[in-house]
Coordinates of C-alpha atoms and ligand atoms in Angstrom, one line a residue:
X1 CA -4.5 -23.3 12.6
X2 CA -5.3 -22.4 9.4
X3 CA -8.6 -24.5 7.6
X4 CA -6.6 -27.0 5.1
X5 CA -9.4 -27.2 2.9
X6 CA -8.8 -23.4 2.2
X7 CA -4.6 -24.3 1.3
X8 CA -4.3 -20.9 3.7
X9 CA -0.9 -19.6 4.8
X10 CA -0.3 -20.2 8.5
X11 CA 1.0 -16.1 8.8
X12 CA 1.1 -13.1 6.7
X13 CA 2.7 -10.0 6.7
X14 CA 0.4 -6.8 6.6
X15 CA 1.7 -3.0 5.5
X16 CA -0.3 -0.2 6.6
X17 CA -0.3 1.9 3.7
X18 CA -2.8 4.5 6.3
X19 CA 0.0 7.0 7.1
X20 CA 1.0 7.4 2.9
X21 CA -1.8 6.1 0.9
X22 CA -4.6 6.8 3.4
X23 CA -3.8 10.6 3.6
X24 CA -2.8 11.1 0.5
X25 CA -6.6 12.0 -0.8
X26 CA -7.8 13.6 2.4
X27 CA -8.9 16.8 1.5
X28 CA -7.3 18.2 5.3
X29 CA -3.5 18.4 5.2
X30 CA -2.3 17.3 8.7
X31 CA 0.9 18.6 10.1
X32 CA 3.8 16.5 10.2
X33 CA 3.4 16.0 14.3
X34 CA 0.1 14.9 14.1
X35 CA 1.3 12.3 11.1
X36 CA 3.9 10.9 13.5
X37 CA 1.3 10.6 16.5
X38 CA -0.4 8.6 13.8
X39 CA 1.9 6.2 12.6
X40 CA 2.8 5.8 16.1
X41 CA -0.3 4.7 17.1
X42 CA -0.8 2.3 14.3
X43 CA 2.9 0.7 15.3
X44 CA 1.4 0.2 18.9
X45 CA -1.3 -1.9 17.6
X46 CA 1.6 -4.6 16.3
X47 CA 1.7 -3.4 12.8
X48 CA 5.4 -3.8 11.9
X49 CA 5.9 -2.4 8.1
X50 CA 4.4 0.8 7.8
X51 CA 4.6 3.3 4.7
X52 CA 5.1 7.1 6.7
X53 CA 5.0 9.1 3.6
X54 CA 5.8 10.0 0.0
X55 CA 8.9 12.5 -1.6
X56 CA 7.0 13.6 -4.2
X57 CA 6.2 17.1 -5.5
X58 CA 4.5 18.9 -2.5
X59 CA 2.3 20.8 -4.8
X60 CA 1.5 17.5 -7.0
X61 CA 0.7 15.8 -3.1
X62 CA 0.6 18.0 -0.7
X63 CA -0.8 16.2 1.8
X64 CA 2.5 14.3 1.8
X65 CA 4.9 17.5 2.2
X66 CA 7.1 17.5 5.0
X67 CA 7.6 13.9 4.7
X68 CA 10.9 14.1 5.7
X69 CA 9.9 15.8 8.9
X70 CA 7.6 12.8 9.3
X71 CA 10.8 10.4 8.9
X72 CA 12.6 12.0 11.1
X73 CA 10.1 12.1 14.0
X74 CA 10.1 8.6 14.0
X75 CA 13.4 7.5 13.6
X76 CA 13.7 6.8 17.3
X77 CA 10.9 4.9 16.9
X78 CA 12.7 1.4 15.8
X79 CA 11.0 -2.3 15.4
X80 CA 9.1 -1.2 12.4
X81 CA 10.3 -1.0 9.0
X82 CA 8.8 3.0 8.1
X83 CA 8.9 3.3 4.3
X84 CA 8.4 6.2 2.1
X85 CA 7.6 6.6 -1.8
X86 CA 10.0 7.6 -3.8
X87 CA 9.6 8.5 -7.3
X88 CA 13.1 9.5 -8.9
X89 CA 16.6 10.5 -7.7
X90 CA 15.7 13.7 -6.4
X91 CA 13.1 12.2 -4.0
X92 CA 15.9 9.5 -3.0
X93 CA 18.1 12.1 -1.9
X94 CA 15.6 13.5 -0.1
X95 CA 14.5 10.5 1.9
X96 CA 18.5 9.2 2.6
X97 CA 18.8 12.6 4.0
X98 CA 15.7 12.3 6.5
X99 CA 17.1 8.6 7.6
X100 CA 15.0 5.9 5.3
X101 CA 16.0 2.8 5.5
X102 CA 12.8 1.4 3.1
X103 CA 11.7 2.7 0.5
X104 CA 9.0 2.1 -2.7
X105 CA 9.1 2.9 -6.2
X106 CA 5.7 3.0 -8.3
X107 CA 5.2 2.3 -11.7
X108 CA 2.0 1.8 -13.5
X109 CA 0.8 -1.2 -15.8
X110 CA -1.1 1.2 -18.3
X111 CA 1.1 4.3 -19.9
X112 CA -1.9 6.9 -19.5
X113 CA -1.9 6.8 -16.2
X114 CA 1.4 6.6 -15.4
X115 CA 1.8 9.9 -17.6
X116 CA -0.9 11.2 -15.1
X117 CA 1.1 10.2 -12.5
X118 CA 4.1 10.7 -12.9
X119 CA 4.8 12.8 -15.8
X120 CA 6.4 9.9 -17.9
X121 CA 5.7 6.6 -19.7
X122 CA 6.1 3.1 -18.4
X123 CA 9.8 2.7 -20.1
X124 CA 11.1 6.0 -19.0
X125 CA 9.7 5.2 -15.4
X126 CA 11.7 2.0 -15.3
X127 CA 14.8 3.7 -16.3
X128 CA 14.2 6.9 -13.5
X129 CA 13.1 3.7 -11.3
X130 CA 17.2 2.4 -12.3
X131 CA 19.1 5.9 -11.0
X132 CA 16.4 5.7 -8.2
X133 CA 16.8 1.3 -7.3
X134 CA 20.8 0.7 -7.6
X135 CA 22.2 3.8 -5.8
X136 CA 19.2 2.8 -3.0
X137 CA 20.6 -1.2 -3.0
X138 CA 24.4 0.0 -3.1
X139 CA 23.3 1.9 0.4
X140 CA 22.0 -0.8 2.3
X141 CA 18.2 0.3 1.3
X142 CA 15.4 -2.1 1.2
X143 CA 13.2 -1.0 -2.4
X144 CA 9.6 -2.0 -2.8
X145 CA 8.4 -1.9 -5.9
X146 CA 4.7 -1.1 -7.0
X147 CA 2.6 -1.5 -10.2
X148 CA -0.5 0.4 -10.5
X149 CA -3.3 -0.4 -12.4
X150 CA -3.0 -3.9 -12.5
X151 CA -6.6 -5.0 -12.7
X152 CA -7.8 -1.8 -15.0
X153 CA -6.8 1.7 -15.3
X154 CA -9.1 4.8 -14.5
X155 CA -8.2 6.6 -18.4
X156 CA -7.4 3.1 -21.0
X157 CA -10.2 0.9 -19.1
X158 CA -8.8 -3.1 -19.3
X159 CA -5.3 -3.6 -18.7
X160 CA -3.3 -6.3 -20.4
X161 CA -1.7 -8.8 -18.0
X162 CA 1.6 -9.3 -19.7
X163 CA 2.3 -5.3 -19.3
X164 CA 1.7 -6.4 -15.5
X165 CA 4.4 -9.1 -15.7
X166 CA 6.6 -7.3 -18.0
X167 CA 7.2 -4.4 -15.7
X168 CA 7.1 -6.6 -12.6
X169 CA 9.8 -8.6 -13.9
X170 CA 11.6 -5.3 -14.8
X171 CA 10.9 -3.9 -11.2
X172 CA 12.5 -7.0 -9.5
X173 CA 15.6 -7.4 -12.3
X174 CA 16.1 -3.5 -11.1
X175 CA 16.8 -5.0 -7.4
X176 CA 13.1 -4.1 -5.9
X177 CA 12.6 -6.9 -2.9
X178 CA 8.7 -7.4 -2.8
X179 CA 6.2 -5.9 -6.0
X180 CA 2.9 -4.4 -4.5
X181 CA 0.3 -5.2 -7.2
X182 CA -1.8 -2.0 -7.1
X183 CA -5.7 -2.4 -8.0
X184 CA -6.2 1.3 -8.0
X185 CA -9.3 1.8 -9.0
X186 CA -10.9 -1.2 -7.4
X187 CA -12.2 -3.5 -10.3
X188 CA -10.7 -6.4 -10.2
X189 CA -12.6 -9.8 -9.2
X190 CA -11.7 -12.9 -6.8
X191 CA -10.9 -14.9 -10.8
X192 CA -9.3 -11.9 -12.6
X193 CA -6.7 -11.7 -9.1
X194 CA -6.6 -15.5 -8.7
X195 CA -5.3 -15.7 -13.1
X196 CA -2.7 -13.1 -12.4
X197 CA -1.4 -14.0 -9.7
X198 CA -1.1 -18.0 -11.1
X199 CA 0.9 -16.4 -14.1
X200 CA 3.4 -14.0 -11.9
X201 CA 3.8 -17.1 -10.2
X202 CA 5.4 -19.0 -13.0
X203 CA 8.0 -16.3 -13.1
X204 CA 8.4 -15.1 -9.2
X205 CA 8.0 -16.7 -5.9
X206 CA 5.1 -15.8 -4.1
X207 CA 7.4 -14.0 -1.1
X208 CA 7.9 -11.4 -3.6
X209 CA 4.7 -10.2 -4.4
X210 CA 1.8 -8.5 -2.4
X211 CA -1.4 -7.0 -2.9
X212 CA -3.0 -3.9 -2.5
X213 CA -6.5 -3.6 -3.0
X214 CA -9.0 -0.6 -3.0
X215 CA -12.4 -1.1 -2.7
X216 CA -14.4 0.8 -5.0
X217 CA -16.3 -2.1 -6.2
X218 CA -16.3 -3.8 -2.7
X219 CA -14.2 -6.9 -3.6
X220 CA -11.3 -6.3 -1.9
X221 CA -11.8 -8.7 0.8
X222 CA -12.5 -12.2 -1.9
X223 CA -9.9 -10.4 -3.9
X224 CA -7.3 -11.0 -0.6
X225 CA -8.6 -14.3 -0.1
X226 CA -8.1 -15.0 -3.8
X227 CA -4.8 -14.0 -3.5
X228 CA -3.8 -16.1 0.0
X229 CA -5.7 -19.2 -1.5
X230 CA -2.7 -18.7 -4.2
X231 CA 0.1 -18.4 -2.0
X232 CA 0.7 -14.8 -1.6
X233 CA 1.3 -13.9 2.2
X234 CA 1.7 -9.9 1.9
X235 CA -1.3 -7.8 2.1
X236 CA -1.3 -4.3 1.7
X237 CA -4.4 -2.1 3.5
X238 CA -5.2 1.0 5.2
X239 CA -6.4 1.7 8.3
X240 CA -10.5 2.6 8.7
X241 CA -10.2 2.0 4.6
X242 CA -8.6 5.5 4.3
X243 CA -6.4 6.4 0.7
X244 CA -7.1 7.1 -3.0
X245 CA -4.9 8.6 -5.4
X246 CA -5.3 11.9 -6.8
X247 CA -5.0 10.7 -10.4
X248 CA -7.4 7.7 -10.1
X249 CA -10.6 9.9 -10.0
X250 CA -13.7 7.9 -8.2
X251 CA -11.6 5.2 -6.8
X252 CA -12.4 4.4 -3.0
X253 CA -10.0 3.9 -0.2
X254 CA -7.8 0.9 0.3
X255 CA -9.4 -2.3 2.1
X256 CA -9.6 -1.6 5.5
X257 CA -6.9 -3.2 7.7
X258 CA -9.4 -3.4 10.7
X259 CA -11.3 -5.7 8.1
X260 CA -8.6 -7.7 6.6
X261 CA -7.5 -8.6 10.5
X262 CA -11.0 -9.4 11.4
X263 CA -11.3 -11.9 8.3
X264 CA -7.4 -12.9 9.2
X265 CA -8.8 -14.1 12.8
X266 CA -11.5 -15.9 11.0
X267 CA -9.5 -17.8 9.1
X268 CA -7.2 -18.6 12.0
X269 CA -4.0 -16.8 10.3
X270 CA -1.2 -14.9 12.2
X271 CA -0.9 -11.2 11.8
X272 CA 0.6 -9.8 15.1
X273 CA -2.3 -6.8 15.4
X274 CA -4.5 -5.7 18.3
X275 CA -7.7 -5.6 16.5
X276 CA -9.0 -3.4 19.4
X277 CA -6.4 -1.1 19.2
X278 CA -6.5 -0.6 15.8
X279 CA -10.4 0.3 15.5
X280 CA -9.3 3.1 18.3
X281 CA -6.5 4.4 16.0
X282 CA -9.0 4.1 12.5
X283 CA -11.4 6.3 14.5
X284 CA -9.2 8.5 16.1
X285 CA -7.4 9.8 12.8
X286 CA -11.2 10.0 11.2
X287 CA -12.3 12.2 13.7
X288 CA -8.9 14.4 12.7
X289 CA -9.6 13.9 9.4
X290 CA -13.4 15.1 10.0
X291 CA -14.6 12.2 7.7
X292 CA -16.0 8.6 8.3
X293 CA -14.5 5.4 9.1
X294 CA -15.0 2.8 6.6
X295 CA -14.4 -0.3 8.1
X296 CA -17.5 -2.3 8.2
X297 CA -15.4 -4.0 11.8
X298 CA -14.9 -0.6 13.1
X299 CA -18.6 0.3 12.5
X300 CA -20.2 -3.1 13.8
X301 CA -17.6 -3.4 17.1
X302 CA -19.6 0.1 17.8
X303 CA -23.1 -2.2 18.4
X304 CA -21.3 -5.5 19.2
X305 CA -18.2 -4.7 21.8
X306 CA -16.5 -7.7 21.1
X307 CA -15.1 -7.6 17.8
X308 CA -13.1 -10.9 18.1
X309 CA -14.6 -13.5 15.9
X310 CA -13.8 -16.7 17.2
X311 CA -10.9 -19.0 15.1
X312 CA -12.2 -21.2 12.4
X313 CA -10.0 -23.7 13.1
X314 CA -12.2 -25.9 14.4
Ligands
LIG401 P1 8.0 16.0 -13.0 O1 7.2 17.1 -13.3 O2 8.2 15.0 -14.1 O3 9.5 16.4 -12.5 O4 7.4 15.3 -11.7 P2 10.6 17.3 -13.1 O5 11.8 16.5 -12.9 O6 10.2 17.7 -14.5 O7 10.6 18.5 -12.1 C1 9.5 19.5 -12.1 C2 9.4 20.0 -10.7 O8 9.2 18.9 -9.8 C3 10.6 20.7 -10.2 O9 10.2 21.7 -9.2 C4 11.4 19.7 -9.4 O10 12.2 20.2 -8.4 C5 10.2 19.0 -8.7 P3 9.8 23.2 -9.6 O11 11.0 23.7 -10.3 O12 8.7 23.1 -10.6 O13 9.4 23.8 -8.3 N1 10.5 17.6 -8.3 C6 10.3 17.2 -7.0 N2 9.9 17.8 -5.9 C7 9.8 17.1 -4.8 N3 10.1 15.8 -4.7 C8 10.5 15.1 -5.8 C9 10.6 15.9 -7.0 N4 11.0 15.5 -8.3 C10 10.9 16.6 -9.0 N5 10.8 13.8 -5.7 C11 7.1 13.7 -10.0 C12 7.8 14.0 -11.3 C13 7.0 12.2 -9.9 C14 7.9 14.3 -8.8 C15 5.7 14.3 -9.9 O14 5.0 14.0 -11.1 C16 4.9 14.0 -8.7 O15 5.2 14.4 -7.6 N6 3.8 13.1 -8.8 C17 3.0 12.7 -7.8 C18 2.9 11.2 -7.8 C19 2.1 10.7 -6.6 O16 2.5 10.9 -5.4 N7 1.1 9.9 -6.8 C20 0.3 9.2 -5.8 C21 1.0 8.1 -5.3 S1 1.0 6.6 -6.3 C22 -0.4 5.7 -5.8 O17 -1.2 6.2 -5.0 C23 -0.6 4.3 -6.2 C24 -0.2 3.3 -5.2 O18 -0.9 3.5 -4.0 C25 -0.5 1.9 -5.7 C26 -1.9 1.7 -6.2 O19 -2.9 1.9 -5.5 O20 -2.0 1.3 -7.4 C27 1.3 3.4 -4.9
LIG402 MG1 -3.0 2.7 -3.5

C-alpha cells in the first residue's frame, strides 16, 4: 500500500518506449528479427503497452526501417498493446497495412524543433496530425499523442507553458486518448514538472496525460515522483535507459524502466513487471547493441543479487 503521506497512486501504467525510442539513437541498426526477439522479451517481463517502432522516413531514422516487419512479427503476440509512431498519412497507411492497432502522433511545444523534426511548424503539424488522428479513430485505432520539448527545447532554450497546453489541448480535441509530455532534452526539475502538470490539470484529467522523461540532467526519477505526487499514473521509460532523438543533440536516454520499477517497489505501487527479468532483457539488448546499460538497478543488482527493495508501506 502506497505511503499516504506521499498522496501516491495505488498502480500505474508503464510504456516501454525501449523497442522505438531506445533504438532510435543507437548508432547499430538491428534487423527487424532481432527487434521482435526484443520486444518480446520485454512483454515477458509483464510490460503490457509497448511502442515497437516508428513509420517515419527510413533514411531520416533508419534504425526504425522495417517497422512494419517489426509489426507484423508480433502480431501473434497478443495481451500487449504494440504501438508505433506515426508522423502523417503516409506513415498511417503504412502501419494499418502492417496490422497496428495503436498508434502515436508527435508534435513539439517549440516550432524550431519541430521543423528539425519533422519538416514543419507546430500548426501545420496539428493539421497533418488531423488527416493522420480521424481516419485512425474512424478505424477502431487507439492514437497517443506526444508533445516534445515540454520542459526546454535543444535550439530556442525555455519553452513557454501555454504552447504546452495549447497544443495538448489541440492533440486531445484531434481524438488522441493519452498526451505523452516529452522532456527531450532532459532539463526539466521536480517544481518546473510539478507547475505544469497542476495547470494541464485544470484543463484535462490526469488519465490522459503521461510523462516521459530523459535523463540528461539526472532528474528523471524526482521528475516521476513529481509527476505521481500530482496525480499522473502513466509513466513513460526505456529499458537499461536506452533512446535519444536524432534532432535533440546531447540529450541522454530515457529514465530507465529497471529504475522507475525499483523506485515503484519502494513506494509500494503496482506495476505488473518482473524486475529480474527486466535487468536480463536491459543487458541482453546492450550487449547487441555493443554499448552500456544505464540503469543505476541493473548495475547495482550486478554487486547485490537481490535487487528487490523491500515495500515502504510499512
Ligand atoms: P518530409 O520531408 O516533410 O516529407 O518528412 P515529405 O512529405 O515532403 O516527403 C519527403 C520524402 O519523405 C518522400 O520520399 C516521402 O515518400 C517520404 P522521397 O521521395 O524523398 O524518397 N515520406 C515518408 N517515408 C516513410 N514514412 C513516412 C513518410 N512520409 C514522407 N511516414 C517526416 C516528414 C516526418 C516523414 C520526416 O521528417 C521524418 O521521417 N522525420 C523523422 C522524425 C522522427 O522519427 N523523429 C524521432 C522521433 S520523435 C522523438 O523521439 C520524441 C519523443 O520520444 C518524445 C520526446 O522525447 O520528446 C516522441
Ligand atoms: Mg523521447
Amino acid at each position: 500500500m502506497a505511503l499516504p503521506a506521499f498522496n501516491l497512486p495505488p498502480a500505474v501504467s508503464l510504456v516501454e518506449v525501449g523497442p522505438r525510442d531506445g533504438l532510435q539513437n543507437e548508432s547499430a541498426v538491428l534487423d527487424s528479427q532481432t527487434r521482435c526477439q526484443f520486444a518480446r522479451k520485454l512483454a515477458a517481463c509483464g510490460l503490457k503497452r509497448i511502442e515497437a517502432g516508428a513509420f517515419v522516413h527510413p533514411r531520416r531514422v533508419p534504425q526504425m526501417a522495417d517497422s512494419d516487419q517489426v509489426l507484423r512479427g508480433l502480431a501473434q503476440d497478443t495481451g500487449v498493446s504494440w504501438s508505433v509512431l506515426v508522423p502523417n498519412r503516409q506513415g498511417l497507411d503504412a502501419a494499418i497495412a502492417a496490422g497496428a492497432r495503436e498508434i502515436a502522433v508527435f508534435a513539439a511545444a517549440s516550432e524550431t524543433f519541430s521543423q528539425h523534426n519533422i519538416h514543419c511548424g507546430i500548426a501545420e503539424s496539428i493539421e497533418r496530425f488531423r488527416d493522420v488522428v480521424e481516419p485512425a479513430v474512424a478505424e477502431g485505432l487507439e492514437v497517443r499523442g506526444y508533445v516534445s520539448c515540454v520542459m526546454g527545447c535543444p535550439y530556442e532554450g525555455p519553452v513557454d507553458p501555454q504552447t504546452v497546453t495549447r497544443v495538448c489541448t489541440q492533440l486531445i480535441d484531434l481524438g488522441c486518448y493519452q498526451i505523452s509530455l516529452g522532456d527531450t532534452i532532459g532539463v526539466g526539475a521536480p517544481l518546473q514538472t510539478r507547475k505544469l502538470i497542476d495547470r494541464l490539470l485544470s484543463l484535462v484529467p490526469a488519465g490522459q496525460l503521461a510523462v516521459h522523461f530523459h535523463d540528461t540532467y539526472g532528474q528523471a526519477l524526482a521528475n516521476i515522483l513529481a509527476a505521481l505526487q500530482a496525480g499522473i499514473t502513466t509513466i513513460d521509460s526505456s529499458v537499461a535507459g536506452l533512446g535519444g532523438c536524432p534532432y535533440a543533440r546531447g540529450a541522454s536516454g530515457n529514465v530507465a524502466t529497471e529504475d522507475v520499477v525499483y523506485m515503484l517497489n519502494g513506494l509500494g505501487i503496482e506495476h505488473g513487471v518482473d524486475l529480474e527479468k527486466l535487468i536480463e532483457a536491459g543487458r541482453d539488448i546492450c550487449k547487441i547493441l555493443d554499448r552500456p546499460v544505464m540503469s543505476k538497478v541493473s548495475l547495482a543488482s550486478i554487486r547485490t543479487p537481490d535487487p528487490n527493495p523491500q515495500s515502504g508501506s510499512d
